[in-house]
Coordinates of C-alpha atoms in Angstrom, one line a residue:
Chain A
M1 CA 59.0 83.5 125.7
R2 CA 60.7 81.0 123.4
Y3 CA 57.6 79.0 123.3
L4 CA 55.3 81.9 122.5
A5 CA 56.0 82.1 118.7
P6 CA 55.4 78.5 118.0
A7 CA 52.4 78.5 120.4
I8 CA 50.9 81.4 118.5
L9 CA 51.6 79.5 115.2
C10 CA 50.1 76.3 116.6
L11 CA 46.9 78.3 117.7
L12 CA 46.6 79.9 114.2
A13 CA 47.1 76.7 112.6
T14 CA 44.6 74.9 114.6
A15 CA 42.0 77.7 114.2
S16 CA 42.7 77.6 110.4
A17 CA 42.0 74.0 110.2
Q18 CA 38.7 74.3 112.2
A19 CA 37.8 77.1 110.0
Q20 CA 38.3 75.3 106.8
P21 CA 35.3 73.3 105.3
P22 CA 35.1 69.8 106.5
K23 CA 37.8 67.7 104.8
F24 CA 35.5 64.8 104.0
C25 CA 32.2 65.4 102.1
P26 CA 30.5 62.1 101.2
E27 CA 29.3 63.5 98.0
G28 CA 32.0 66.2 97.2
R29 CA 31.8 69.8 97.5
M30 CA 30.4 72.8 95.8
A31 CA 32.6 75.5 94.3
N32 CA 32.4 77.5 97.4
G33 CA 33.7 74.5 99.5
T34 CA 30.5 73.6 101.3
C35 CA 29.4 69.9 101.2
V36 CA 26.9 68.8 98.6
D37 CA 23.6 67.5 99.9
P38 CA 24.3 63.9 99.7
R39 CA 20.6 62.7 99.0
R40 CA 20.3 65.3 96.1
A41 CA 23.6 64.2 94.6
E42 CA 22.6 60.5 94.7
D43 CA 19.2 61.2 93.2
M44 CA 20.6 63.3 90.4
R45 CA 23.3 60.8 89.5
T46 CA 20.8 57.9 89.7
T47 CA 18.5 59.9 87.4
S48 CA 21.2 60.6 84.9
I49 CA 22.4 56.8 84.8
V50 CA 18.8 55.4 84.6
L51 CA 17.8 57.8 81.7
S52 CA 21.0 57.2 80.0
Q53 CA 20.4 53.5 79.8
P54 CA 16.8 53.2 78.7
K55 CA 17.0 49.8 77.2
I56 CA 19.6 48.1 79.3
S57 CA 17.0 45.4 80.4
M58 CA 13.5 44.6 79.7
T59 CA 12.9 42.8 83.0
G60 CA 15.1 44.6 85.5
T61 CA 16.1 48.0 86.5
L62 CA 19.3 49.7 87.7
V63 CA 17.9 50.7 91.2
L64 CA 16.8 48.6 94.1
S65 CA 13.3 47.6 94.1
D66 CA 12.0 50.0 96.9
I67 CA 12.8 53.1 94.7
N68 CA 11.9 51.5 91.3
G69 CA 8.8 53.8 90.8
D70 CA 10.9 57.0 91.2
Y71 CA 13.1 56.3 88.3
A72 CA 10.7 54.5 85.8
V73 CA 11.3 55.2 82.1
P74 CA 8.4 54.6 79.7
R75 CA 8.8 51.4 77.6
D76 CA 9.2 51.2 73.9
A77 CA 5.9 49.6 72.8
F78 CA 6.9 49.2 69.2
E79 CA 10.1 47.2 70.3
I80 CA 8.2 45.1 72.6
R81 CA 5.7 44.3 69.9
Q82 CA 8.4 43.4 67.2
N83 CA 11.2 41.9 69.4
H84 CA 9.3 40.1 72.0
R85 CA 5.8 39.1 70.5
A86 CA 4.2 40.7 73.5
K87 CA 0.4 41.2 73.6
G88 CA -1.7 44.3 74.2
Y89 CA -1.1 46.3 71.2
Chain B
M1 CA 71.1 76.6 125.5
A2 CA 70.0 78.6 122.6
R3 CA 70.4 75.4 120.5
F4 CA 68.2 73.4 123.0
G5 CA 65.5 76.1 123.0
F6 CA 65.5 76.0 119.1
A7 CA 64.9 72.2 119.3
Q8 CA 62.1 72.6 121.8
S9 CA 60.4 75.2 119.6
S10 CA 60.7 73.0 116.6
I11 CA 59.2 70.1 118.2
V12 CA 56.2 72.2 119.3
A13 CA 55.9 73.6 115.9
L14 CA 56.2 70.0 114.4
I15 CA 53.5 68.8 116.7
C16 CA 51.3 71.9 115.9
G17 CA 52.1 71.3 112.2
F18 CA 50.3 67.8 112.2
M19 CA 47.5 69.1 114.4
P20 CA 45.6 70.7 111.4
Q21 CA 46.1 67.5 109.5
A22 CA 44.7 65.5 112.5
F23 CA 41.6 67.8 112.4
A24 CA 41.4 67.5 108.7
Q25 CA 41.8 63.7 108.2
E26 CA 38.4 62.4 109.2
A27 CA 37.9 58.7 109.2
L28 CA 36.0 57.4 106.2
P29 CA 32.4 56.2 106.8
P30 CA 32.0 52.6 106.8
W31 CA 30.8 50.7 103.8
K32 CA 27.0 50.1 103.6
L33 CA 25.5 46.9 102.5
T34 CA 21.9 46.7 101.6
L35 CA 19.9 43.6 101.1
S36 CA 16.6 44.2 99.3
T37 CA 13.5 42.0 98.3
D38 CA 10.1 42.6 96.9
S39 CA 7.2 40.7 96.0
S40 CA 4.6 42.0 93.6
Y41 CA 1.3 40.6 92.2
L42 CA -1.0 41.8 89.5
S43 CA -4.1 40.5 88.2
Y44 CA -6.4 41.8 85.4
R45 CA -9.5 41.1 83.5
T46 CA -10.4 42.7 80.2
N47 CA -13.8 42.7 78.5
R48 CA -14.1 43.4 74.9
A49 CA -17.3 43.9 73.2
A50 CA -17.6 41.7 70.0
N51 CA -17.2 43.2 66.5
P52 CA -19.6 42.5 64.8
P53 CA -22.0 42.5 67.7
G54 CA -22.4 39.3 69.6
P55 CA -20.9 37.5 72.6
G56 CA -17.9 39.6 74.0
L57 CA -14.4 38.6 74.5
R58 CA -12.8 38.3 78.0
D59 CA -9.0 38.2 78.5
R60 CA -7.6 37.7 81.9
G61 CA -3.9 37.5 83.4
S62 CA -1.7 37.5 86.3
Q63 CA 1.8 38.1 87.3
F64 CA 3.6 37.3 90.5
T65 CA 7.3 38.5 90.7
Q66 CA 10.0 38.1 93.3
N67 CA 13.1 40.2 93.1
F68 CA 16.3 40.2 95.2
G69 CA 19.0 42.7 95.3
V70 CA 22.2 43.5 96.9
Q71 CA 24.0 46.8 97.0
L72 CA 27.4 47.8 98.4
V73 CA 28.3 51.4 98.7
G74 CA 31.4 52.9 100.2
H75 CA 34.4 55.2 99.9
P76 CA 37.6 53.4 98.9
A77 CA 39.5 56.7 99.3
Q78 CA 38.7 60.2 100.4
D79 CA 37.9 61.4 96.9
L80 CA 36.2 58.3 95.4
K81 CA 32.7 56.8 95.9
L82 CA 31.9 53.4 94.7
S83 CA 28.5 51.6 94.4
L84 CA 27.9 48.0 93.2
M85 CA 24.6 46.4 92.7
V86 CA 23.3 43.0 91.5
K87 CA 19.6 42.4 91.1
G88 CA 17.5 39.5 89.8
G89 CA 14.3 37.8 90.1
A90 CA 11.7 35.3 89.3
I91 CA 8.2 35.2 87.8
S92 CA 5.2 33.4 87.4
S93 CA 2.9 34.7 84.6
R94 CA -0.3 33.4 83.2
S95 CA -2.6 34.8 80.5
T96 CA -5.9 33.5 79.0
T97 CA -7.9 34.7 76.1
L98 CA -11.0 33.1 74.3
T99 CA -8.7 31.0 71.9
T100 CA -5.3 30.7 73.9
S101 CA -4.0 30.1 77.3
G102 CA -0.4 29.8 78.7
S103 CA 2.0 30.3 81.5
Y104 CA 5.5 30.8 82.3
A105 CA 7.4 30.3 85.6
G106 CA 11.1 30.9 85.7
L107 CA 13.9 33.3 86.2
L108 CA 14.1 36.8 84.9
D109 CA 17.2 38.6 83.6
T110 CA 19.8 39.8 86.1
T111 CA 21.1 43.4 86.2
V112 CA 24.5 44.3 87.5
S113 CA 25.5 47.8 87.9
G114 CA 28.8 49.5 89.1
M115 CA 29.3 53.2 89.5
L116 CA 32.4 55.2 90.6
T117 CA 32.3 58.9 91.4
Y118 CA 35.2 61.2 91.7
L119 CA 34.7 63.8 94.6
G120 CA 38.0 65.6 94.4
I121 CA 37.0 68.6 92.3
A122 CA 34.9 71.4 94.1
G123 CA 31.9 72.1 92.0
Y124 CA 32.0 69.1 89.8
Q125 CA 31.6 65.4 90.6
P126 CA 32.2 63.3 87.6
F127 CA 31.1 59.7 87.5
I128 CA 31.3 56.6 85.4
S129 CA 29.1 53.7 85.4
L130 CA 29.0 50.2 83.8
N131 CA 25.6 48.4 83.6
L132 CA 25.0 44.9 82.4
N133 CA 21.9 42.7 81.7
L134 CA 22.8 39.1 82.1
P135 CA 20.5 36.7 80.2
T136 CA 19.3 34.6 83.0
G137 CA 15.6 34.7 82.0
R138 CA 14.2 33.2 79.0
A139 CA 13.6 34.9 75.6
N140 CA 12.7 31.7 73.7
N141 CA 9.6 30.2 75.3
S142 CA 7.5 27.4 74.4
N143 CA 4.2 28.2 72.8
A144 CA 2.7 27.9 76.4
G145 CA 5.2 30.5 77.6
L146 CA 4.6 32.7 74.6
Q147 CA 0.8 32.7 75.4
G148 CA 1.7 33.3 79.2
K149 CA 2.9 36.9 78.3
G150 CA 0.5 39.4 79.7
D151 CA -1.0 42.6 78.3
A152 CA 2.2 44.8 77.8
D153 CA 0.4 47.9 78.7
L154 CA -0.6 46.5 82.1
V155 CA 1.9 44.0 83.4
T156 CA 5.2 44.9 85.0
K157 CA 7.2 42.3 82.7
P158 CA 5.9 42.1 79.3
T159 CA 8.6 39.6 78.3
F160 CA 10.8 37.3 80.4
G161 CA 14.4 37.9 79.0
E162 CA 16.6 39.1 76.2
G163 CA 20.4 39.0 75.5
F164 CA 23.6 40.2 77.1
N165 CA 23.5 44.0 77.2
I166 CA 26.4 46.2 78.2
G167 CA 25.8 49.9 79.1
P168 CA 28.5 52.4 80.0
T169 CA 27.6 55.8 81.2
I170 CA 29.8 58.8 81.8
G171 CA 28.5 62.1 83.4
V172 CA 29.0 64.8 85.9
N173 CA 27.1 66.3 88.7
I174 CA 27.4 70.2 89.1
P175 CA 26.2 71.5 92.4
I176 CA 25.6 75.1 91.3
N177 CA 24.8 76.4 94.8
A178 CA 22.7 75.2 97.8
A179 CA 19.4 75.5 95.8
W180 CA 20.5 74.4 92.2
M181 CA 22.1 71.2 90.9
A182 CA 22.6 69.9 87.4
S183 CA 23.6 66.7 86.1
V184 CA 24.5 65.7 82.5
A185 CA 25.5 62.3 81.1
A186 CA 26.1 60.2 77.9
G187 CA 25.3 56.5 77.8
Y188 CA 25.6 53.7 75.3
T189 CA 23.9 50.5 75.4
A190 CA 25.5 47.6 73.2
R191 CA 22.8 45.0 73.0
G192 CA 23.3 41.3 72.4
K193 CA 21.6 38.9 70.2
F194 CA 18.9 36.7 71.5
T195 CA 16.8 33.9 70.2
R196 CA 13.0 34.3 70.5
E197 CA 9.9 32.4 69.7
A198 CA 8.9 31.9 66.1
D199 CA 6.3 34.2 64.4
I200 CA 4.2 31.1 63.3
I201 CA 2.6 29.0 65.9
P202 CA 3.2 25.2 65.9
P203 CA 4.0 23.0 64.2
F204 CA 6.3 25.6 62.4
M205 CA 8.2 26.6 65.4
F206 CA 11.5 27.9 64.1
P207 CA 13.0 30.3 66.5
V208 CA 14.0 33.7 65.3
S209 CA 17.3 35.4 66.0
I210 CA 17.0 39.0 67.0
D211 CA 19.8 41.5 67.3
P212 CA 18.4 44.5 68.8
G213 CA 19.8 47.9 67.9
D214 CA 22.3 49.6 70.1
V215 CA 21.1 52.8 71.8
G216 CA 23.0 56.0 72.4
T217 CA 21.6 58.6 74.9
L218 CA 22.3 62.0 76.1
T219 CA 20.6 63.2 79.2
S220 CA 20.5 66.3 81.4
S221 CA 18.7 67.2 84.5
L222 CA 18.2 70.2 86.8
S223 CA 16.9 70.4 90.3
W224 CA 15.9 73.2 92.6
K225 CA 15.4 72.7 96.3
G226 CA 13.8 75.3 98.6
D227 CA 12.6 75.0 102.2
K228 CA 9.5 73.0 101.6
L229 CA 9.4 72.6 97.8
S230 CA 11.7 70.7 95.5
L231 CA 11.6 70.4 91.7
K232 CA 13.5 68.3 89.2
A233 CA 13.3 68.3 85.3
S234 CA 15.1 65.9 83.1
L235 CA 15.4 65.5 79.3
A236 CA 16.9 62.5 77.4
Y237 CA 17.4 62.1 73.7
S238 CA 18.1 58.6 72.3
F239 CA 19.2 57.3 68.9
E240 CA 19.5 53.8 67.7
T241 CA 21.2 51.4 65.2
D242 CA 19.3 48.8 63.0
T243 CA 17.6 45.8 64.7
T244 CA 18.1 42.7 62.6
Y245 CA 15.9 39.6 62.2
N246 CA 17.7 36.5 61.3
N247 CA 20.6 38.8 60.3
Q248 CA 18.6 40.8 58.0
P249 CA 17.8 44.6 58.7
F250 CA 14.5 44.6 60.4
Y251 CA 13.9 48.2 61.6
R252 CA 15.4 51.1 63.2
A253 CA 13.6 52.9 66.0
G254 CA 13.2 56.5 65.6
D255 CA 15.0 59.0 67.7
R256 CA 13.3 59.4 71.0
I257 CA 12.8 62.0 73.7
V258 CA 11.9 61.5 77.1
A259 CA 10.9 64.4 79.4
Q260 CA 10.3 64.0 83.2
L261 CA 9.2 66.6 85.7
S262 CA 8.9 65.8 89.4
G263 CA 8.3 67.5 92.5
G264 CA 8.0 67.2 96.3
Y265 CA 6.4 69.5 98.8
A266 CA 6.7 69.2 102.7
I267 CA 3.2 70.5 103.9
D268 CA 4.1 70.3 107.6
D269 CA 6.0 68.1 109.8
N270 CA 3.8 65.1 109.0
W271 CA 2.3 65.6 105.7
S272 CA 4.2 65.7 102.4
A273 CA 3.2 65.3 98.7
K274 CA 5.0 64.3 95.5
A275 CA 4.1 64.2 91.9
Q276 CA 5.8 63.1 88.7
A277 CA 5.1 63.6 85.0
S278 CA 6.8 61.8 82.2
Y279 CA 6.3 62.0 78.6
S280 CA 7.9 59.8 75.7
H281 CA 8.0 60.4 72.0
F282 CA 9.6 58.6 69.2
A283 CA 10.2 59.9 65.7
R284 CA 9.1 57.7 62.8
N285 CA 11.0 54.4 62.5
K286 CA 12.8 52.9 59.6
V287 CA 11.1 49.7 58.4
Q288 CA 11.2 47.2 55.6
Q289 CA 9.4 47.9 52.6
F290 CA 7.0 45.2 51.3
G291 CA 8.6 42.9 54.1
L292 CA 12.2 43.2 52.6
P293 CA 15.2 45.2 53.3
P294 CA 16.6 47.9 52.8
L295 CA 14.9 50.0 55.5
V296 CA 13.0 53.1 54.6
R297 CA 11.5 55.8 56.7
E298 CA 7.8 54.8 57.3
A299 CA 5.1 56.9 56.0
F300 CA 3.4 57.4 59.3
N301 CA 4.6 57.1 62.8
S302 CA 4.0 53.5 64.2
N303 CA 4.9 54.6 67.8
N304 CA 2.5 55.7 70.4
D305 CA 3.3 58.7 72.6
V306 CA 3.1 58.0 76.3
L307 CA 2.1 60.3 79.0
K308 CA 2.2 59.3 82.7
L309 CA 1.2 61.3 85.6
S310 CA 1.4 60.1 89.3
T311 CA 1.1 61.6 92.7
D312 CA 1.4 60.4 96.3
L313 CA 0.3 62.1 99.5
T314 CA 2.0 60.8 102.6
Y315 CA 1.4 61.2 106.4
A316 CA 4.5 60.3 108.3
R317 CA 4.8 59.8 112.0
D318 CA 7.5 58.5 114.2
S319 CA 8.8 55.4 112.2
W320 CA 5.8 54.9 109.8
S321 CA 4.2 56.5 106.9
L322 CA 0.8 56.1 105.0
G323 CA -1.0 57.8 102.3
P324 CA -3.0 57.6 99.0
T325 CA -1.4 57.4 95.6
A326 CA -3.0 57.8 92.2
S327 CA -1.7 57.7 88.6
F328 CA -2.9 58.2 85.0
T329 CA -1.4 56.9 81.9
H330 CA -2.2 58.0 78.3
R331 CA -1.1 56.0 75.4
A332 CA -1.9 58.2 72.4
R333 CA -2.9 56.6 69.2
N334 CA -0.2 56.1 66.6
G335 CA 0.2 58.1 63.3
W336 CA -1.4 55.5 61.0
D337 CA -4.9 55.8 59.5
P338 CA -7.5 53.9 61.4
N339 CA -8.3 51.9 58.6
T340 CA -4.8 50.3 58.1
F341 CA -3.6 47.3 59.7
Q342 CA -0.7 49.4 61.4
F343 CA -3.2 51.5 63.3
I344 CA -3.0 51.2 67.2
T345 CA -5.7 53.0 69.1
S346 CA -5.3 55.0 72.2
R347 CA -5.6 53.8 75.7
N348 CA -6.2 55.5 79.1
S349 CA -5.2 53.7 82.4
Y350 CA -6.1 54.9 86.0
A351 CA -4.8 53.6 89.3
F352 CA -5.7 54.5 92.7
G353 CA -4.5 52.9 96.1
L354 CA -2.7 53.2 99.3
T355 CA 1.0 53.1 100.0
G356 CA 2.8 53.0 103.3
G357 CA 6.1 52.2 105.0
A358 CA 7.7 51.5 108.3
T359 CA 11.2 51.6 109.6
I360 CA 12.1 48.8 112.3
G361 CA 15.0 49.7 114.3
E362 CA 17.8 51.4 112.4
M363 CA 18.4 48.8 109.8
V364 CA 15.0 47.4 108.5
Q365 CA 12.6 49.2 106.2
V366 CA 9.5 47.8 104.7
K367 CA 7.1 49.3 102.3
A368 CA 3.7 48.2 101.0
R369 CA 1.5 49.2 98.1
I370 CA -2.0 48.3 96.9
E371 CA -3.8 49.7 93.9
R372 CA -7.0 49.2 92.0
M373 CA -6.6 50.0 88.3
W374 CA -8.9 50.7 85.4
S375 CA -8.0 50.9 81.6
I376 CA -10.2 51.8 78.5
E377 CA -8.8 51.1 75.2
N378 CA -10.8 52.9 72.3
A379 CA -12.3 50.9 69.4
T380 CA -10.8 50.7 66.0
A381 CA -12.6 50.8 62.8
D382 CA -12.8 47.9 60.3
K383 CA -9.7 47.9 57.9
L384 CA -9.9 48.6 54.3
V385 CA -8.1 46.5 51.6
F386 CA -8.3 48.1 48.2
G387 CA -11.0 50.4 49.5
F388 CA -13.2 47.5 50.7
P389 CA -13.9 47.0 54.5
I390 CA -13.0 43.6 56.0
L391 CA -15.9 43.0 58.3
G392 CA -14.8 42.2 62.0
S393 CA -11.2 43.4 61.3
G394 CA -11.8 46.2 63.7
T395 CA -11.7 46.1 67.3
A396 CA -14.4 47.1 69.9
T397 CA -13.8 49.2 73.1
A398 CA -12.0 47.2 75.8
R399 CA -12.3 47.8 79.5
T400 CA -10.0 46.4 81.8
Q401 CA -10.1 46.2 85.7
G402 CA -7.4 44.9 87.9
W403 CA -5.5 44.9 91.2
Q404 CA -1.9 45.3 91.9
A405 CA 0.0 44.9 95.1
S406 CA 3.6 45.0 96.2
A407 CA 5.7 44.7 99.4
S408 CA 9.3 45.3 99.8
A409 CA 11.9 45.0 102.5
S410 CA 15.5 46.3 102.8
V411 CA 18.1 45.7 105.3
K412 CA 21.0 47.9 105.8
F413 CA 24.3 46.8 107.5

C-alpha cells in the first residue's frame, strides 16, 4: 500500500511524458507543439537567405550545386555590362 | 519503520521523477557532412545577319566549369541548428567573334556560408546567416581573358571574379499550421572594391577600380502544402548604394523587385511535376550626366525586365528518376528609344532536355541534365545622331543554338 501512491505518480508522470510532443524536433515546433516539416523549413529558410543576398557572388551560389536551379535569382544585366564588361548586351 | 517506508517511497518517486526526463531527452542526431561536385559544359553558336546586308556574323563560345562544395549540418544543442558550407570552382571559357578571340582558364570566386537557427520557440524559428564571397577568381583579365567572356545571357558565368563581399542575413520561419508556412528576412551585402580590365583595349590597358554598391534586401515567402500539391510564392525588394569607378560616383542601380512562384504536384506514386516562374524588375538607375558626376535619375530605364519559366516532369522508381525539362526566358527591351545608343533589344531563349538522377546505396546521389537551347535576339534600328541615321549602327536579328550538359554527385556521411 505504501508503494501505491508513488507508483501511481510514476505511471502518471510516464504517461504524461509519452503524451507530450517529442522533445526534439530537427527544425523546431509549430505553435501547437507538433514538429515542423524539416524539408519545408529548410527550403523556406534557404529561399529567404538566397533572395536576401542577390549579389553576394557573380560566380558562386549559396547552395550546393545539385540544387542550384531551385534557388536561382535573375542576374543584373546592367551591372554585368558596366562592372564586368561582359558581352551579350 | 514508517521512516524506512517513507525513504523507499521517496526513492521510487525519485526514479520515476527522472523517467519522464529520460523519455524526453532524445539523443541529438549525428552531424551530416556532404561532399558535392558538379561539372557543366555549355556550347553555343550565334548567327547574326549583316547590317547593311552582306556576309553575316558568327559568334561562338563555350564554358566548362567544375565546382566543389562541402557542407556540414548539425545540432550543437537541442535548440540550435548550425549549417556551414564552402563552395568553389574552376572554369575554362572561350569566345570567338569575327574580330576577336580569347579564353580564360582559372579559378572562380569561393563562397562561404554559415547559418544558425534557434529552435526553442514554438511557432517561430529565427535564424541568422553570414555569407562571404572570397575573391579567388580573377576580375582583372588580360585582353585574351576579357575576350574569353561569353554571351552573358547564355553562359552560366558571365565573369570570373569580383571583390570580397560580406552578406549577413537575419530572418524567421513561421510555421503557421501543417499546411501554411511563412518566412521573412532582411539581408545586407557589403561589397568590396575590385580591379577590372580597362575600357580601352591595348596598348592603353589601365585597369579600372570598381567599388560596387552595397545592397539591402527585404524578402518574404509563403508556402502551402496539400496532399499532392505544394505552392510557394516569394517577393524580394532590393535597394543599392552608389557604385564608384576610380573612386568617382559611376551609377546607382534602381530599386529592384524579384517575384517568384513555384509549385510541385505528385501525380501518382511514380510521376511528379514541378514548375517555377520568376520575374525581375529594376526601377530607373541614377547615372552620370554627360559622363560626369553627380548622378542623376536617367530619363528612360536602362534595365531589362526578365521573366523565366521552367518546368520538369519526373518519373521516379526505386532509386532512379528521369524526365523531360523545359524552360523559357524573356528579356524585355529596355526603356530607351530604339534609335539611341542606350537601347537594348528583347531576347527570347528556349531550352528543352532531359534530367535524371539515381541514388546509390544510402550515401551517394548522382544527377545529370542535358538540354538543347535556342535564342532569338530581335533586331535594332540604325541609331540617330542629331536626327541623322548612322548607317550600320543598328543590329540584325541574332539566332543562337547551343547545348548545355551537367552532372553532379554528392556523398553524405
